[in-house]
């Protein structure tokens, strides 16, 4: 009787571990997916747009239409976009590592 109770408890613990692992994997996956999508958005849209804004601002500065402080703020926005891209890419890579640890196998083979 005691062995049956221990076996039932062990099965219950195993089922709980599977549920908790599945929940953790789902959360890690969603987080990594969001970081991936953010990195792609920055890489493909926001950083190029910031570069284009810098070219326009530089032309405007050279033509005397904007002052140096305005030009400087455009440069800072470009740097901020690049940093945000790198942070999102880093979060994605960290998410991949966390997923691999959670599932106990490499994602890419």
XYZ file of N, CA and C in Angstrom:
327
model
N 0.820 -1.188 0.000
C 0.000 0.000 0.000
C 0.868 1.258 0.000
N 1.905 1.254 0.820
C 2.793 2.402 0.899
C 3.545 2.623 -0.407
N 3.930 1.553 -1.069
C 4.632 1.651 -2.349
C 3.715 2.263 -3.403
N 2.427 1.899 -3.381
C 1.477 2.468 -4.336
C 1.316 3.967 -4.116
N 1.282 4.380 -2.861
C 1.160 5.802 -2.548
C 2.400 6.563 -3.003
N 3.563 5.960 -2.787
C 4.805 6.602 -3.228
C 4.856 6.707 -4.743
N 4.403 5.641 -5.419
C 4.381 5.660 -6.872
C 3.406 6.715 -7.391
N 2.270 6.828 -6.778
C 1.283 7.828 -7.181
C 1.826 9.240 -6.949
N 2.504 9.434 -5.830
C 3.087 10.745 -5.543
C 4.182 11.082 -6.553
N 4.989 10.096 -6.905
C 6.057 10.321 -7.876
C 5.469 10.667 -9.246
N 4.407 9.974 -9.632
C 3.754 10.280 -10.911
C 3.150 11.680 -10.900
N 2.567 12.036 -9.782
C 1.993 13.370 -9.652
C 3.082 14.438 -9.757
N 4.208 14.200 -9.093
C 5.335 15.135 -9.171
C 5.870 15.238 -10.597
N 5.941 14.100 -11.281
C 6.419 14.090 -12.658
C 5.460 14.868 -13.562
N 4.182 14.685 -13.386
C 3.194 15.410 -14.191
C 3.299 16.909 -13.937
N 3.478 17.287 -12.678
C 3.627 18.697 -12.335
C 4.886 19.276 -12.964
N 5.980 18.522 -12.934
C 7.222 18.982 -13.566
C 7.036 19.191 -15.062
N 6.316 18.275 -15.715
C 6.064 18.413 -17.155
C 5.246 19.669 -17.446
N 4.240 19.937 -16.637
C 3.401 21.121 -16.828
C 4.215 22.393 -16.614
N 5.016 22.414 -15.556
C 5.834 23.591 -15.276
C 6.872 23.816 -16.377
N 7.465 22.742 -16.876
C 8.444 22.865 -17.953
C 7.784 23.371 -19.228
N 6.613 22.841 -19.537
C 5.890 23.296 -20.732
C 5.536 24.777 -20.625
N 5.117 25.207 -19.449
C 4.787 26.625 -19.253
C 6.037 27.493 -19.392
N 7.143 27.038 -18.820
C 8.394 27.794 -18.917
C 8.867 27.879 -20.362
N 8.772 26.778 -21.090
C 9.194 26.762 -22.491
C 8.321 27.708 -23.314
N 7.030 27.684 -23.074
C 6.121 28.577 -23.812
C 6.453 30.041 -23.531
N 6.709 30.370 -22.282
C 7.061 31.740 -21.909
C 8.390 32.160 -22.535
N 9.376 31.285 -22.458
C 10.683 31.587 -23.050
C 10.579 31.746 -24.566
N 9.777 30.909 -25.187
C 9.595 30.991 -26.637
C 8.968 32.332 -27.023
N 7.907 32.719 -26.319
C 7.247 33.992 -26.633
C 8.204 35.163 -26.440
N 8.992 35.114 -25.391
C 9.954 36.183 -25.126
C 11.020 36.243 -26.229
N 11.537 35.099 -26.619
C 12.548 35.054 -27.684
C 11.942 35.507 -29.007
N 10.712 35.111 -29.277
C 10.041 35.516 -30.515
C 9.853 37.029 -30.559
N 9.446 37.614 -29.439
C 9.278 39.070 -29.382
C 10.614 39.777 -29.604
N 11.676 39.282 -28.977
C 12.999 39.889 -29.149
C 13.453 39.766 -30.607
N 13.186 38.619 -31.229
C 13.543 38.415 -32.634
C 12.809 39.413 -33.524
N 11.507 39.532 -33.323
C 10.710 40.449 -34.130
C 11.135 41.899 -33.914
N 11.480 42.238 -32.678
C 11.966 43.592 -32.395
C 13.290 43.853 -33.103
N 14.193 42.884 -33.048
C 15.489 43.044 -33.708
C 15.315 43.214 -35.213
N 14.432 42.434 -35.807
C 14.177 42.548 -37.249
C 13.594 43.928 -37.578
N 12.656 44.392 -36.750
C 12.066 45.715 -36.969
C 13.139 46.798 -36.935
N 14.013 46.752 -35.942
C 15.087 47.742 -35.864
C 16.037 47.608 -37.045
N 16.437 46.376 -37.351
C 17.409 46.159 -38.430
C 16.867 46.591 -39.791
N 15.634 46.226 -40.078
C 15.092 46.449 -41.422
C 14.397 47.800 -41.599
N 13.935 48.393 -40.514
C 13.153 49.629 -40.659
C 13.705 50.806 -39.875
N 13.822 50.645 -38.573
C 14.111 51.806 -37.732
C 15.539 52.323 -37.864
N 16.523 51.430 -37.941
C 17.906 51.891 -38.122
C 18.088 52.526 -39.507
N 17.605 51.903 -40.597
C 17.726 52.584 -41.897
C 16.999 53.928 -41.936
N 15.848 54.008 -41.294
C 15.125 55.282 -41.246
C 15.926 56.329 -40.480
N 16.552 55.925 -39.388
C 17.380 56.857 -38.621
C 18.594 57.307 -39.439
N 19.170 56.383 -40.236
C 20.287 56.765 -41.112
C 19.834 57.784 -42.153
N 18.663 57.540 -42.728
C 18.113 58.464 -43.721
C 17.856 59.828 -43.087
N 17.315 59.838 -41.875
C 17.087 61.101 -41.171
C 18.398 61.843 -40.937
N 19.446 61.100 -40.639
C 20.750 61.738 -40.441
C 21.251 62.374 -41.739
N 21.088 61.680 -42.856
C 21.516 62.258 -44.137
C 20.759 63.554 -44.436
N 19.453 63.534 -44.184
C 18.635 64.731 -44.409
C 19.077 65.854 -43.465
N 19.293 65.499 -42.196
C 19.696 66.507 -41.213
C 21.070 67.084 -41.547
N 21.967 66.233 -42.011
C 23.302 66.723 -42.369
C 23.228 67.692 -43.543
N 22.424 67.365 -44.524
C 22.226 68.279 -45.654
C 21.605 69.592 -45.183
N 20.621 69.475 -44.288
C 19.974 70.677 -43.754
C 20.960 71.513 -42.943
N 21.812 70.868 -42.185
C 22.813 71.581 -41.387
C 23.799 72.305 -42.303
N 24.244 71.598 -43.337
C 25.185 72.213 -44.267
C 24.553 73.395 -45.009
N 23.244 73.329 -45.202
C 22.540 74.428 -45.860
C 22.101 75.513 -44.899
N 22.422 75.366 -43.619
C 22.096 76.379 -42.628
C 20.641 76.369 -42.175
N 19.922 75.303 -42.470
C 18.503 75.249 -42.113
C 18.243 74.738 -40.694
N 19.197 74.000 -40.142
C 19.083 73.551 -38.743
C 20.395 73.847 -38.031
N 20.329 73.937 -36.714
C 21.538 74.217 -35.940
C 22.225 72.912 -35.527
N 23.401 73.064 -34.912
C 24.204 71.911 -34.528
C 23.501 71.052 -33.486
N 22.785 71.665 -32.572
C 22.090 70.913 -31.523
C 21.048 69.980 -32.141
N 20.339 70.455 -33.139
C 19.350 69.620 -33.828
C 20.044 68.466 -34.553
N 21.144 68.757 -35.224
C 21.915 67.710 -35.892
C 22.405 66.679 -34.881
N 22.890 67.152 -33.765
C 23.383 66.262 -32.721
C 22.278 65.344 -32.191
N 21.073 65.871 -32.037
C 19.972 65.043 -31.546
C 19.591 63.968 -32.565
N 19.737 64.265 -33.851
C 19.475 63.257 -34.887
C 20.521 62.142 -34.807
N 21.772 62.520 -34.591
C 22.836 61.523 -34.425
C 22.544 60.650 -33.209
N 22.121 61.267 -32.126
C 21.804 60.505 -30.912
C 20.661 59.525 -31.149
N 19.674 59.914 -31.939
C 18.558 59.002 -32.243
C 19.035 57.814 -33.081
N 19.978 58.063 -33.980
C 20.550 56.953 -34.746
C 21.286 55.997 -33.819
N 22.098 56.545 -32.925
C 22.802 55.696 -31.963
C 21.821 54.915 -31.098
N 20.755 55.558 -30.668
C 19.756 54.888 -29.837
C 19.086 53.747 -30.604
N 18.806 53.952 -31.875
C 18.201 52.898 -32.690
C 19.162 51.720 -32.835
N 20.428 52.011 -33.044
C 21.429 50.935 -33.154
C 21.568 50.165 -31.848
N 21.606 50.882 -30.746
C 21.709 50.229 -29.439
C 20.481 49.364 -29.174
N 19.315 49.869 -29.506
C 18.087 49.094 -29.316
C 18.092 47.829 -30.166
N 18.599 47.938 -31.376
C 18.727 46.758 -32.232
C 19.638 45.722 -31.579
N 20.791 46.169 -31.121
C 21.739 45.239 -30.500
C 21.169 44.619 -29.227
N 20.440 45.399 -28.453
C 19.822 44.854 -27.242
C 18.786 43.795 -27.582
N 17.959 44.049 -28.585
C 16.943 43.072 -28.987
C 17.603 41.808 -29.534
N 18.648 41.969 -30.330
C 19.362 40.803 -30.863
C 19.988 39.999 -29.730
N 20.553 40.694 -28.759
C 21.144 40.016 -27.601
C 20.084 39.288 -26.787
N 18.928 39.913 -26.597
C 17.839 39.265 -25.865
C 17.359 38.020 -26.605
N 17.317 38.090 -27.924
C 16.922 36.917 -28.700
C 17.918 35.779 -28.495
N 19.204 36.077 -28.599
C 20.218 35.033 -28.421
C 20.180 34.447 -27.008
N 19.984 35.305 -26.019
C 19.867 34.820 -24.646
C 18.621 33.945 -24.496
N 17.550 34.333 -25.180
C 16.326 33.530 -25.148
C 16.528 32.161 -25.774
N 17.282 32.108 -26.861
C 17.594 30.819 -27.479
C 18.359 29.919 -26.507
N 19.333 30.482 -25.833
C 20.117 29.710 -24.863
C 19.210 29.207 -23.741
N 18.334 30.067 -23.250
C 17.414 29.672 -22.184
C 16.477 28.563 -22.643
N 16.004 28.663 -23.869
C 15.143 27.610 -24.417
C 15.889 26.287 -24.512
N 17.112 26.337 -25.003
C 17.911 25.117 -25.101
C 18.121 24.485 -23.732
N 18.368 25.317 -22.730
C 18.538 24.794 -21.374
C 17.248 24.197 -20.851
N 16.127 24.831 -21.154
C 14.848 24.345 -20.655
C 14.431 23.025 -21.293
N 14.721 22.885 -22.590
C 14.319 21.644 -23.261
C 15.420 20.582 -23.226
N 16.624 21.001 -22.889
C 17.729 20.044 -22.753
C 18.301 19.560 -24.072
N 18.130 20.370 -25.118
C 18.665 19.991 -26.430
C 18.899 21.265 -27.242
N 19.831 21.201 -28.208
C 20.057 22.371 -29.058
C 18.864 22.608 -29.979
N 18.603 23.881 -30.271
C 17.501 24.218 -31.171
C 17.880 23.994 -32.620
N 19.152 24.221 -32.943
C 19.636 24.094 -34.315
C 20.630 22.942 -34.388
N 20.412 22.079 -35.338
C 21.358 20.962 -35.481
C 21.911 20.879 -36.857
